[in-house]
Structure formats: C-alpha cells, structure tokens
Coordinates of N, CA and C in Angstrom, one line a residue:
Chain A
X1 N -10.3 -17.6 5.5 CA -9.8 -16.9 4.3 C -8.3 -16.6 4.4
X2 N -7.5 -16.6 3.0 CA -6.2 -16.4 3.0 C -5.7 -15.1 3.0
X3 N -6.9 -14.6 2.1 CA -6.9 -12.9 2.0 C -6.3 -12.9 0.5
X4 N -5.0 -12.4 0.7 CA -4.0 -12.3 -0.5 C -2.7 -12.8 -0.4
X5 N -2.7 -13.9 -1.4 CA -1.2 -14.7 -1.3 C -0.4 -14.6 -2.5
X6 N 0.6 -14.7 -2.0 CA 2.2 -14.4 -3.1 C 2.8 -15.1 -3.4
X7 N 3.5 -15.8 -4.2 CA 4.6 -16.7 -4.2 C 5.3 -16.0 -5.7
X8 N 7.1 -16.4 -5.6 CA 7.5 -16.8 -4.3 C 7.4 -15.4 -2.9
X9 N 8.0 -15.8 -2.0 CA 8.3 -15.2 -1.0 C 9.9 -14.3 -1.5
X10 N 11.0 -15.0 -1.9 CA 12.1 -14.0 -1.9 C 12.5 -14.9 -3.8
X11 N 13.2 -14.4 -4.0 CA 13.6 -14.8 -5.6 C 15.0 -13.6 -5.8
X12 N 16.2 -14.3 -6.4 CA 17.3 -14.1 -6.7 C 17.6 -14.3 -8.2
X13 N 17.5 -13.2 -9.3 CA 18.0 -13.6 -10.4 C 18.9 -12.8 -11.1
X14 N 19.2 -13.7 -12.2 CA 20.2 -12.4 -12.9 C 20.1 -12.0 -13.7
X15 N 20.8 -11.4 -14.1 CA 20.3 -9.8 -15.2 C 20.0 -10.6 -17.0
X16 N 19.1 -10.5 -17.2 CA 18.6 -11.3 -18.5 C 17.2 -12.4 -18.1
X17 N 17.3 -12.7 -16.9 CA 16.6 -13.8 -16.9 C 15.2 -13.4 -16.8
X18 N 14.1 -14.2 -17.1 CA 12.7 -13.8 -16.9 C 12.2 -14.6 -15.8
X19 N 11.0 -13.8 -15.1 CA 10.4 -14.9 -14.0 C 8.6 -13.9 -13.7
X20 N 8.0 -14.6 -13.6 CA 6.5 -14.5 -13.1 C 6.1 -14.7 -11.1
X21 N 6.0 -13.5 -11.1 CA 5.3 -13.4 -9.7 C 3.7 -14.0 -9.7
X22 N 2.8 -14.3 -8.9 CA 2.1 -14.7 -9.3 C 1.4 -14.0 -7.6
X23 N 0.1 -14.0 -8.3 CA -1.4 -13.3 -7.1 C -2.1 -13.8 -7.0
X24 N -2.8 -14.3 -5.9 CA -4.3 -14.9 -6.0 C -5.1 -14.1 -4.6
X25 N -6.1 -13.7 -4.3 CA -7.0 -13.6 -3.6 C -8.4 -14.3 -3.4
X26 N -8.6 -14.6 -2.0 CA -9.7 -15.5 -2.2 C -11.3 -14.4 -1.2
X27 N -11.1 -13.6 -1.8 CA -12.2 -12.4 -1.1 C -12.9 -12.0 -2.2
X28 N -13.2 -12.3 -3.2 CA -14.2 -12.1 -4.3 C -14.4 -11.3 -4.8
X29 N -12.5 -10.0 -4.4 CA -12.7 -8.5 -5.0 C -12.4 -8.5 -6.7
X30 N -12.8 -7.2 -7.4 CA -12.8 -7.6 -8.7 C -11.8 -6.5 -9.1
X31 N -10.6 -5.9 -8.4 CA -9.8 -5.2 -8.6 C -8.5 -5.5 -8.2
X32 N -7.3 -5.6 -8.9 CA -6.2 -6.0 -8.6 C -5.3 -5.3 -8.8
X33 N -4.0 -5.7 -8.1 CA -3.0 -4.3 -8.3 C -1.6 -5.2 -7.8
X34 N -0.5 -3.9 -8.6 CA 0.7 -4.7 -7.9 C 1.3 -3.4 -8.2
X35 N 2.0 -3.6 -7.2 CA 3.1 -2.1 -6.6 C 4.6 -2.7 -6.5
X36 N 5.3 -2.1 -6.6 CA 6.7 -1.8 -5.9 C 7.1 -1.0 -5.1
X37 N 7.7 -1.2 -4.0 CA 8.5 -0.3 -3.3 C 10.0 -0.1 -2.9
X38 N 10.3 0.7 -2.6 CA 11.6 1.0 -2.5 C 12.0 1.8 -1.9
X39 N 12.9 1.8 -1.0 CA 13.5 2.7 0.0 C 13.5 3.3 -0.2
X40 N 13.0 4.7 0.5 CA 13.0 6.4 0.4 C 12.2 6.7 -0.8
X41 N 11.3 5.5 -1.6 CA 10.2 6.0 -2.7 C 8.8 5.7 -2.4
X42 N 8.2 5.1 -1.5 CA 7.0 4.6 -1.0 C 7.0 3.4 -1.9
X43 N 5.3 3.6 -2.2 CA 4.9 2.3 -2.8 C 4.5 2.9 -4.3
X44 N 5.0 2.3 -5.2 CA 4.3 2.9 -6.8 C 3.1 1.6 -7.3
X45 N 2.6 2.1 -8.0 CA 1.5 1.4 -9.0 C 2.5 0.9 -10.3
X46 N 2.4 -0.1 -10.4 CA 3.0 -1.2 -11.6 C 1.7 -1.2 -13.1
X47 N 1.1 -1.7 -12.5 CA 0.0 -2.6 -13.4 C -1.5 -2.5 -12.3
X48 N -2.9 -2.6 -12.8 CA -3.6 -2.6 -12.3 C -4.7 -3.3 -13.5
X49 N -5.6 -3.8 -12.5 CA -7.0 -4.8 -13.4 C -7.9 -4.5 -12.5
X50 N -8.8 -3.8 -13.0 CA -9.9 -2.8 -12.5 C -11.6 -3.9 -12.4
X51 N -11.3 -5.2 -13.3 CA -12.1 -6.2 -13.2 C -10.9 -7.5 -14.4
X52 N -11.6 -8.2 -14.0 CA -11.4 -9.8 -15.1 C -11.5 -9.4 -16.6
X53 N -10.7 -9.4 -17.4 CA -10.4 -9.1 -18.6 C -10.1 -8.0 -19.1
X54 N -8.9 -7.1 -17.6 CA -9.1 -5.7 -18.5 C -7.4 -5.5 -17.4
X55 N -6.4 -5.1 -18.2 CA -5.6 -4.4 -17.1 C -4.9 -2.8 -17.6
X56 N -4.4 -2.4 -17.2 CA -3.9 -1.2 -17.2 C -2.6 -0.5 -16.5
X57 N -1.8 0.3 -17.3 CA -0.6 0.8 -16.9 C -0.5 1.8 -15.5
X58 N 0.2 1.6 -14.6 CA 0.3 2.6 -13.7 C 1.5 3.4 -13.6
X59 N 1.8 4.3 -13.0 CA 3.0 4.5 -12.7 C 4.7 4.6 -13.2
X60 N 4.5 3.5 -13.0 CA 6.1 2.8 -13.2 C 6.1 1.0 -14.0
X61 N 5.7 1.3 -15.3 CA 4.9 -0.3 -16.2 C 6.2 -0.5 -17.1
X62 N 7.5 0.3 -17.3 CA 8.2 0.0 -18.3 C 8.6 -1.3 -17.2
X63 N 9.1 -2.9 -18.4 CA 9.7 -3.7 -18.2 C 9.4 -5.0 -17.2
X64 N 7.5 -4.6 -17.4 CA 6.4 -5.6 -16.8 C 5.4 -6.0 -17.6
X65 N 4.7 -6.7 -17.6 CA 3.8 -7.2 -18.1 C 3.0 -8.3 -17.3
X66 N 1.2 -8.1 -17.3 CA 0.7 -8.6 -16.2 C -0.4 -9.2 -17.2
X67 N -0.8 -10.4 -16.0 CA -1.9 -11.3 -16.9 C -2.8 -11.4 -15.9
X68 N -4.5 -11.2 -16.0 CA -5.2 -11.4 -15.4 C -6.1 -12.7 -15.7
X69 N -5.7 -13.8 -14.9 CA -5.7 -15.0 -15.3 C -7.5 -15.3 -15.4
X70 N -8.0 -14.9 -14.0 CA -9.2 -15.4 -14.0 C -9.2 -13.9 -12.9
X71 N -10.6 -14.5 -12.2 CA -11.5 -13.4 -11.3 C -10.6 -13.3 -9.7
X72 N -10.0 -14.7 -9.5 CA -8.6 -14.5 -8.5 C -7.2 -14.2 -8.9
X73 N -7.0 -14.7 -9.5 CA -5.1 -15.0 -10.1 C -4.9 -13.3 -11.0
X74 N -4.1 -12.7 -10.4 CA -2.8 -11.6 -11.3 C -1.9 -11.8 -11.2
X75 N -1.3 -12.0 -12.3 CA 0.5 -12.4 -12.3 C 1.5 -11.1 -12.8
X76 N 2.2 -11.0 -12.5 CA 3.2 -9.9 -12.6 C 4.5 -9.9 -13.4
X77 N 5.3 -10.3 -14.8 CA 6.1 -11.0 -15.6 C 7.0 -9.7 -15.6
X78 N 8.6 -10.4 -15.6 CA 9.7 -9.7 -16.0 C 10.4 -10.6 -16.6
X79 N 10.3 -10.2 -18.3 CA 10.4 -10.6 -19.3 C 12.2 -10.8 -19.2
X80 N 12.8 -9.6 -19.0 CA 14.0 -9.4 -19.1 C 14.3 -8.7 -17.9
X81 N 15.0 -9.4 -17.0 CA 15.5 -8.9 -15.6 C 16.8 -7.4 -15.3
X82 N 16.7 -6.5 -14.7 CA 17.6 -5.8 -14.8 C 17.7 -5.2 -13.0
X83 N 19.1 -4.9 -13.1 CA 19.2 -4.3 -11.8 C 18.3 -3.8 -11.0
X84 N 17.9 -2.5 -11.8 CA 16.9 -1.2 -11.2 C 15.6 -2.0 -10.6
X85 N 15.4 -3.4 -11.3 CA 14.1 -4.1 -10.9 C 14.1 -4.4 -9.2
X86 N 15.1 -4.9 -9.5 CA 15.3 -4.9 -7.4 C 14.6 -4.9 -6.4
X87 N 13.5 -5.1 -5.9 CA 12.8 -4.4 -5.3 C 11.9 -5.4 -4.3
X88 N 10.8 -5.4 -3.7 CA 9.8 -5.7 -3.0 C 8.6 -5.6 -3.5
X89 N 8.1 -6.1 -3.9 CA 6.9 -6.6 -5.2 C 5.5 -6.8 -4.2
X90 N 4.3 -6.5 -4.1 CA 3.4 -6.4 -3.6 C 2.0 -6.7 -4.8
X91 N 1.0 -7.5 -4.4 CA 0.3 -7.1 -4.8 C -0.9 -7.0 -3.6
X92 N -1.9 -6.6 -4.2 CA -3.4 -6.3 -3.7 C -4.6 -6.3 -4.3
X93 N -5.5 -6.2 -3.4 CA -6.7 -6.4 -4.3 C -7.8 -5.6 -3.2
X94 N -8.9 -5.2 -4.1 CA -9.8 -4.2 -3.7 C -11.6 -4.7 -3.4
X95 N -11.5 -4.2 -2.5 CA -13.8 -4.1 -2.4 C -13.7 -2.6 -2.1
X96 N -14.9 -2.4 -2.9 CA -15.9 -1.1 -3.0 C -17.0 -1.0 -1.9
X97 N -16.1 0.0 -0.9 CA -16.7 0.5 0.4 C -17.0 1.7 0.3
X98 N -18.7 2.5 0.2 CA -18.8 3.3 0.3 C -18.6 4.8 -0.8
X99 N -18.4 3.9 -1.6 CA -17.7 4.4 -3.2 C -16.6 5.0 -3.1
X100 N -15.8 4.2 -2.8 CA -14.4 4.1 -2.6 C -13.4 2.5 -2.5
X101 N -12.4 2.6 -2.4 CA -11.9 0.9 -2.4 C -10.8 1.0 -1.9
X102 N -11.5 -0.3 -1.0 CA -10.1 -0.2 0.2 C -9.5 -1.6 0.1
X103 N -7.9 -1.4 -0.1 CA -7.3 -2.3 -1.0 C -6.6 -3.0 -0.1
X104 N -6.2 -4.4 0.2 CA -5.8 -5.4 1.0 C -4.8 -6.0 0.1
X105 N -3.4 -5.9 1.4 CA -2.1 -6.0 0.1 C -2.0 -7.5 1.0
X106 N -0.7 -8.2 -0.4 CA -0.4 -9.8 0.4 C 1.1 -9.2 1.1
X107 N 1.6 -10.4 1.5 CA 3.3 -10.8 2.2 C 4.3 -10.3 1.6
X108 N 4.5 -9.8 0.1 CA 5.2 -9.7 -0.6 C 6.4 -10.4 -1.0
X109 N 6.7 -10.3 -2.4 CA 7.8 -10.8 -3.2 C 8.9 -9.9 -3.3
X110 N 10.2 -10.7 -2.1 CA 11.4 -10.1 -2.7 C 12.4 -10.1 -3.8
X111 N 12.8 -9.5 -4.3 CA 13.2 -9.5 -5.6 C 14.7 -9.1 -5.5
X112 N 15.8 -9.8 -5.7 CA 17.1 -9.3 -5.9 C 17.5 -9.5 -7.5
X113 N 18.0 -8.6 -8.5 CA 18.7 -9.3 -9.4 C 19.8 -8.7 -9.5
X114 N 20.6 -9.8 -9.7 CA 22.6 -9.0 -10.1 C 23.2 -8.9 -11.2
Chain B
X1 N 0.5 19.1 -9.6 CA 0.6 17.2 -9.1 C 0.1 16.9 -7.6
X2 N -1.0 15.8 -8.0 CA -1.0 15.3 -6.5 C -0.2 14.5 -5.6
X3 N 0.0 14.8 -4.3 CA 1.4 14.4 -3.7 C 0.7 14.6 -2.8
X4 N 1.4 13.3 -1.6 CA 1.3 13.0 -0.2 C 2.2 13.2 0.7
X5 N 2.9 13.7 1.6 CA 3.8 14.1 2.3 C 3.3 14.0 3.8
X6 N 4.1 12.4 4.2 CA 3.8 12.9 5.3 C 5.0 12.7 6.8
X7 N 4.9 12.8 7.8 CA 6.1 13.7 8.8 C 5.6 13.7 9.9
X8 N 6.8 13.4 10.8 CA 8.0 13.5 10.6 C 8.6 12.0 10.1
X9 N 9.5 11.9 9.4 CA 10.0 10.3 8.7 C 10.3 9.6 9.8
X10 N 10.5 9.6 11.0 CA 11.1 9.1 12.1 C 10.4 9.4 13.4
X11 N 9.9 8.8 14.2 CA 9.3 9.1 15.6 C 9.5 8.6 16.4
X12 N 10.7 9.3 17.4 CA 10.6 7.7 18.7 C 10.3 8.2 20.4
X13 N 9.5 7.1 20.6 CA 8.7 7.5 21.6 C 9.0 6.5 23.1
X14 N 8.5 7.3 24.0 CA 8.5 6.1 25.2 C 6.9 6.0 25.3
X15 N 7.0 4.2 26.2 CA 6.1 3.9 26.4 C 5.2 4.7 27.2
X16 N 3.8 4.8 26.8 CA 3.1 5.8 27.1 C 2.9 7.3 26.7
X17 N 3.6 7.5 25.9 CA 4.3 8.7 25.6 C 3.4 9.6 24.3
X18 N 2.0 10.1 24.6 CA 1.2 9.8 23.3 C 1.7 11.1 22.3
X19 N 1.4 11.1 20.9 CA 2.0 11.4 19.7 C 0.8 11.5 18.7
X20 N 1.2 12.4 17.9 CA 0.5 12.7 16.3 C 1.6 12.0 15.3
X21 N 0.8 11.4 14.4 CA 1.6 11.5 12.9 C 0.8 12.8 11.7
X22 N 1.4 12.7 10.9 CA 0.9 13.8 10.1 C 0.8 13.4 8.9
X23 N 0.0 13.2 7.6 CA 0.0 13.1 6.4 C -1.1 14.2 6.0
X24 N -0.1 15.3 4.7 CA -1.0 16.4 4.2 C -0.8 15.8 2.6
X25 N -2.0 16.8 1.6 CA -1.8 16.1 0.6 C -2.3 17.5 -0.3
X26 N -2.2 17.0 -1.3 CA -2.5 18.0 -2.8 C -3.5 17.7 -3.6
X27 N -4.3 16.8 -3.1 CA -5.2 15.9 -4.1 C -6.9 17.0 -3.8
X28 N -7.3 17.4 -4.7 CA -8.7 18.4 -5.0 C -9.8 16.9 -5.0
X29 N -10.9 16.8 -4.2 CA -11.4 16.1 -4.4 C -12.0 14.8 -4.1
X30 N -11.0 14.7 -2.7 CA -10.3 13.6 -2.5 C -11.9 12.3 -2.5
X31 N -11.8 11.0 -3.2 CA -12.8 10.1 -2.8 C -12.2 9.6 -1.2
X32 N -10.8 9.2 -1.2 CA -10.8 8.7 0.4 C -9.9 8.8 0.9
X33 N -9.9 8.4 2.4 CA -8.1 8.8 2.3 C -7.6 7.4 3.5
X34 N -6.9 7.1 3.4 CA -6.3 5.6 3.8 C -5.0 5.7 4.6
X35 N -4.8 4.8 6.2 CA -3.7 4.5 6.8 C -3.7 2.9 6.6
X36 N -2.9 2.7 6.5 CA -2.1 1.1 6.9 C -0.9 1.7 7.8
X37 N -0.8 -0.1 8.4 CA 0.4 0.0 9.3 C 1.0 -1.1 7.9
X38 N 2.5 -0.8 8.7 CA 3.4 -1.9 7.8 C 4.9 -2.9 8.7
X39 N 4.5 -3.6 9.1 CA 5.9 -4.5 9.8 C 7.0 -4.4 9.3
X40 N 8.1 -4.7 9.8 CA 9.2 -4.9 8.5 C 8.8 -6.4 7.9
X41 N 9.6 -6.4 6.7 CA 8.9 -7.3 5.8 C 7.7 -8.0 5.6
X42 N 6.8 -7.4 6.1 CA 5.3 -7.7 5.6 C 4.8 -6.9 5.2
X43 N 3.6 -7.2 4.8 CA 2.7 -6.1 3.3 C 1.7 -5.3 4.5
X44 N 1.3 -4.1 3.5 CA 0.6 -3.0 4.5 C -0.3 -3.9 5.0
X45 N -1.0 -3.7 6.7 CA -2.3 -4.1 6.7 C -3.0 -2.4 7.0
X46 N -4.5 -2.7 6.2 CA -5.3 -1.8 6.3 C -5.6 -1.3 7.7
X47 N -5.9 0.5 7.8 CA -6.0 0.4 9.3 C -7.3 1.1 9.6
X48 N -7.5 2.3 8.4 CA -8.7 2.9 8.4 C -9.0 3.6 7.1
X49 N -10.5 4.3 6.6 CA -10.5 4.9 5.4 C -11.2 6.0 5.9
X50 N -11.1 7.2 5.5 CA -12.2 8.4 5.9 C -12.2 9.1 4.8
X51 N -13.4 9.6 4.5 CA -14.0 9.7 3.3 C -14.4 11.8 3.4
X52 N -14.3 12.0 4.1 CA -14.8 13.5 4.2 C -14.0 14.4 5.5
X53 N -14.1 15.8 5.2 CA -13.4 16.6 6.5 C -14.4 16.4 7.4
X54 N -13.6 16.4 8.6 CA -14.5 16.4 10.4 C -14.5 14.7 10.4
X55 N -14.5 14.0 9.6 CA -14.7 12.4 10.1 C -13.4 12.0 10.9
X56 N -14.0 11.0 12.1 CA -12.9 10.5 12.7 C -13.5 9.2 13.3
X57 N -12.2 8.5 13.1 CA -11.8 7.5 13.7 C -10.8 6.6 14.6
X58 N -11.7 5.5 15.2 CA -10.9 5.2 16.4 C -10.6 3.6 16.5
X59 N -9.1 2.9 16.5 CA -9.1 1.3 16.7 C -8.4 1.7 17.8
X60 N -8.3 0.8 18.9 CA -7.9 1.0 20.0 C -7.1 2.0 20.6
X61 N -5.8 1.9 20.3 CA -4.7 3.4 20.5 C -4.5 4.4 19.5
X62 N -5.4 4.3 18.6 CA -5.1 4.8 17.1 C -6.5 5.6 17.3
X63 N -6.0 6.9 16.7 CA -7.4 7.5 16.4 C -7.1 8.5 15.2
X64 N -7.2 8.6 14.2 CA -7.3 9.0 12.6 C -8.6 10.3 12.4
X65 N -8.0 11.4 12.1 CA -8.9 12.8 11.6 C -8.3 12.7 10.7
X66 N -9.5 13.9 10.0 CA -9.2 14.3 8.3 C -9.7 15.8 8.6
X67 N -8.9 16.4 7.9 CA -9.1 17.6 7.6 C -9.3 17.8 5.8
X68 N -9.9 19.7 5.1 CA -9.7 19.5 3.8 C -8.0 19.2 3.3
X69 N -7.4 19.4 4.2 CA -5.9 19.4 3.1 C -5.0 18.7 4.5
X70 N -5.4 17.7 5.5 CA -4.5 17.0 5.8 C -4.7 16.0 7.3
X71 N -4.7 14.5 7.2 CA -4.9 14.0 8.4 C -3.9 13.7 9.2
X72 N -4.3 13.1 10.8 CA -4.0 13.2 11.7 C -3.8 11.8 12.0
X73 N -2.9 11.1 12.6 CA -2.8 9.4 13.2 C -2.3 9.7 14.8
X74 N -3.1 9.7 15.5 CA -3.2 10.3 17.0 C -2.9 8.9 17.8
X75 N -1.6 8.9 18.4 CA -1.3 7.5 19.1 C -1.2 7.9 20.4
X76 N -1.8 7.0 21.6 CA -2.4 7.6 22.6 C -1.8 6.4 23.7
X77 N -1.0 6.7 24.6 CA -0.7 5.6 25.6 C 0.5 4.4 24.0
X78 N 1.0 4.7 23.6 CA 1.7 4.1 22.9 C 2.6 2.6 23.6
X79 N 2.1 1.7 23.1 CA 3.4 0.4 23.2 C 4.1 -0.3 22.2
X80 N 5.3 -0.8 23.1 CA 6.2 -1.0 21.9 C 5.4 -1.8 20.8
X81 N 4.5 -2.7 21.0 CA 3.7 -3.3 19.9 C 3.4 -2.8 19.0
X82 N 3.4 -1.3 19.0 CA 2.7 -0.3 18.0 C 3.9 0.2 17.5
X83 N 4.9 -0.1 17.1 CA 6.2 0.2 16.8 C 6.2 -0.7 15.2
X84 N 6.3 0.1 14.4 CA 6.2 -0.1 12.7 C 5.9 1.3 12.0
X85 N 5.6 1.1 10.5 CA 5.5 2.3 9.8 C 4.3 2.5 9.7
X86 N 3.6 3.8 9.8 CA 2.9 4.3 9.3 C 2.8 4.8 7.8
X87 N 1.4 4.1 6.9 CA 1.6 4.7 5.7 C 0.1 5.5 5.5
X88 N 0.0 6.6 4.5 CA -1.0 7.2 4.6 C -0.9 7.0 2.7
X89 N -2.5 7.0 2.5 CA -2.6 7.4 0.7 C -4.1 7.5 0.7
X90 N -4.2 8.2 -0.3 CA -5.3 9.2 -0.8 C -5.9 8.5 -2.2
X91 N -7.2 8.7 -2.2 CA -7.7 8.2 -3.7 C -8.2 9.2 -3.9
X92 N -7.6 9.8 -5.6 CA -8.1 11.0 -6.1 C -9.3 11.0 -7.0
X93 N -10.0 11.8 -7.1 CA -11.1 11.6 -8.1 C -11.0 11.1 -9.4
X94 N -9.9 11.7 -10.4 CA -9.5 11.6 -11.1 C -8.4 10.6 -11.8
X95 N -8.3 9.8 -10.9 CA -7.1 9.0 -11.0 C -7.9 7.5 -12.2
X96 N -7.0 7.3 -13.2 CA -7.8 6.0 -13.7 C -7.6 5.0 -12.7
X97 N -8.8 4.2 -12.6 CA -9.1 3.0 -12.4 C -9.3 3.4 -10.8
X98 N -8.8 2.5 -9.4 CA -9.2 2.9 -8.3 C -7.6 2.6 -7.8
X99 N -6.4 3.4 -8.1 CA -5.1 3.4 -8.0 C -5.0 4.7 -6.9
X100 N -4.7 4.2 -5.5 CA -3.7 5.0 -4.7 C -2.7 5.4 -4.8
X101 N -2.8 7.0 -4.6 CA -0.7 8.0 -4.2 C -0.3 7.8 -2.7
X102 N 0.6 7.1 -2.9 CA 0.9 6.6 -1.2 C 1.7 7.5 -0.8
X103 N 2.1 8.1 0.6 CA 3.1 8.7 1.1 C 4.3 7.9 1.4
X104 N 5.4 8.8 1.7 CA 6.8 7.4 2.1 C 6.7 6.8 3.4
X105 N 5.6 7.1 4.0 CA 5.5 6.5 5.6 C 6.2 7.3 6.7
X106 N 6.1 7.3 8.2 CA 6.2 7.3 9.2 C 6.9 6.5 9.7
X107 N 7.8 5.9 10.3 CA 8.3 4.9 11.2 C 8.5 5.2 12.4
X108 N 7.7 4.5 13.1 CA 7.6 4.7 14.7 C 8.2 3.9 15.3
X109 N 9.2 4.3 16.7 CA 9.5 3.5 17.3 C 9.1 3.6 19.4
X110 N 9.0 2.6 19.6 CA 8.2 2.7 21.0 C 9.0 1.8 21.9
X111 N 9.6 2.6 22.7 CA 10.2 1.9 23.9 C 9.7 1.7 25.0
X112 N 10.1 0.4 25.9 CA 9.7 0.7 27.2 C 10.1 1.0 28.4

C-alpha cells in the first residue's frame, strides 16, 4: 500500500496564477483532510470531507476550494494565487479506531508563490 | 477556546540521555489525543492515540501517558535516530466533522 500520496512534491508560482494539488489514498478511509503549515503556526485545517460527496470548511478555507473526486482522490484548488499562500500543503486521510480517527498524513506539497 | 500547548519548543539531548516532552490542553471532553513524529520535510507519521486518563503507551523508546488536562512523551535511552519533531493534537468532542487542534511541536535534538 501507498498509504497517502501527493503530487506535486514542490510547485513555484506567481501571484494570480491558479493550480490544483491533488490526494489520493489507497487505505479505503472515508475521511479526508488537508492542512497547512507554517513556521511557528503548527498545522491548520483547510478543507475536510467527512465521506464521498460532502466537504466542509475548516480553519483557515478563505482562498481554497476542494473537490472530492471519488472515495480516494481530494484535490485542494487555488483559484487565485497570493503570497500569504506560501506554505507546505498536506493532506490526510482517516479510519475510525475505537470511536475516534486516527489520521495518516502524505509527503506533502511545497508551495512557493512570488 | 480549545488550545494545545506543548514544551519545551526545543530539546537537546545526549545520547542516552532520557527526557519528557510535554503537551497540555484546554479541550473538555477529549475523544482522543494523538503524537506523530515529523522529519524535516516529510508529513507527520502517526505514533500513538490514547483515548482516556491513566492510559499508557509504549513503541520502543517512546512511552506516551495521558492525564485529564495533559500528556507525557517519555524518551528513554534516546538516539540520534529519534531526533525530529514531536507533534501532539487532540480530538474534541465537539469539533465538526473528525478535525484535529494540533500543537506547534517539540523538536528534538539527540547527539552522540
């Protein structure tokens, strides 16, 4: 198993441009998520999909937009690129242990834009 | 507000040299409470979940308690291989969906 994979790995753009992260897991969890982090802020909640056909705002959702493609694939969209986006892009995905969910992150997407 | 805090931000150790991390929290309720380690540039890997006070846990050098308001990451005989961050987060009862409050991490360093 792959677990959770990312592409790309690092991505350079500039300020206006749009671009799609993209998530797939191959563990047959039915919850998904994508975070950012950032030096001296931990990890925030972006966007989350609690199952296949349903997502929801977390955190920090201004200037994202997320597609839950199927029962593997979440993709992560920045429509219009800006500085502050900058960051280290993560996503994860969840199984229900014990009534609780323990969540398995991928490699993550670096993100520069200037 | 629920909030994780955990300390000291920096720990550096010698080989052998065993150590606590600390993450306390504000969350009433808690469903679970969660360590990953984290490399530099790679994504957290999971390390443990503990679900109630007095539960504990043990992966090789690593041994993880919970208290009601704060756990413990007990590193014991430390090697540099165990040199990364520690991150701790909490699932609150009330939180929509099954979204974690992560702390800023720990970063450990282990010399030999």
């Amino acid at each position: 198993n792959a677990g959770v994979t990312q592409t790309p790995k690092f991505q350079v753009l500039k300020t206006g441009q749009s671009m799609t992260l993209q998530c797939a897991q191959d563990m047959n969890h039915n919850s998904m998520y994508w975070y950012r982090q950032d030096p001296g802020m931990g990890l925030r909640l972006i966007y989350y999909s609690a199952s296949e056909g349903t997502t929801d705002k977390g955190e920090v959702p201004n200037g994202y937009n997320v597609s839950r493609l199927n029962k593997r694939e979440f993709s992560l969209r920045l429509e219009s690129a800006a500085p502050s986006q900058t960051s280290v892009y993560f996503c994860a995905s969840s199984a229900r242990q014990a009534g609780t969910d323990t969540q398995y992150f991928g490699p993550g997407t670096r993100l520069t834009v200037l | 507000e629920d909030q994780v805090t955990q300390s000291p931000e920096a720990l550096r150790l010698q080989e052998g040299e065993s150590s606590s991390l600390n993450c306390s929290y504000t969350v009433s309720g808690l469903r679970g409470l969660f360590w990953y380690r984290q490399d530099p540039g790679k994504g957290p890997e999971f390390l443990f979940t503990l679900y109630s006070a007095g539960e504990e846990k043990e992966k090789e050098r690593l041994k993880a308690t919970l208290t009601k308001k704060e756990s413990f990451l007990h590193i014991t005989a430390p090697k540099p291989e165990d040199s990364a961050t520690y991150l701790c987060a909490v699932q609150p009862p009330n939180q929509a969906g099954t979204a974690l409050i992560f702390g800023k991490g720990t970063t450990l360093s282990v010399s030999s």
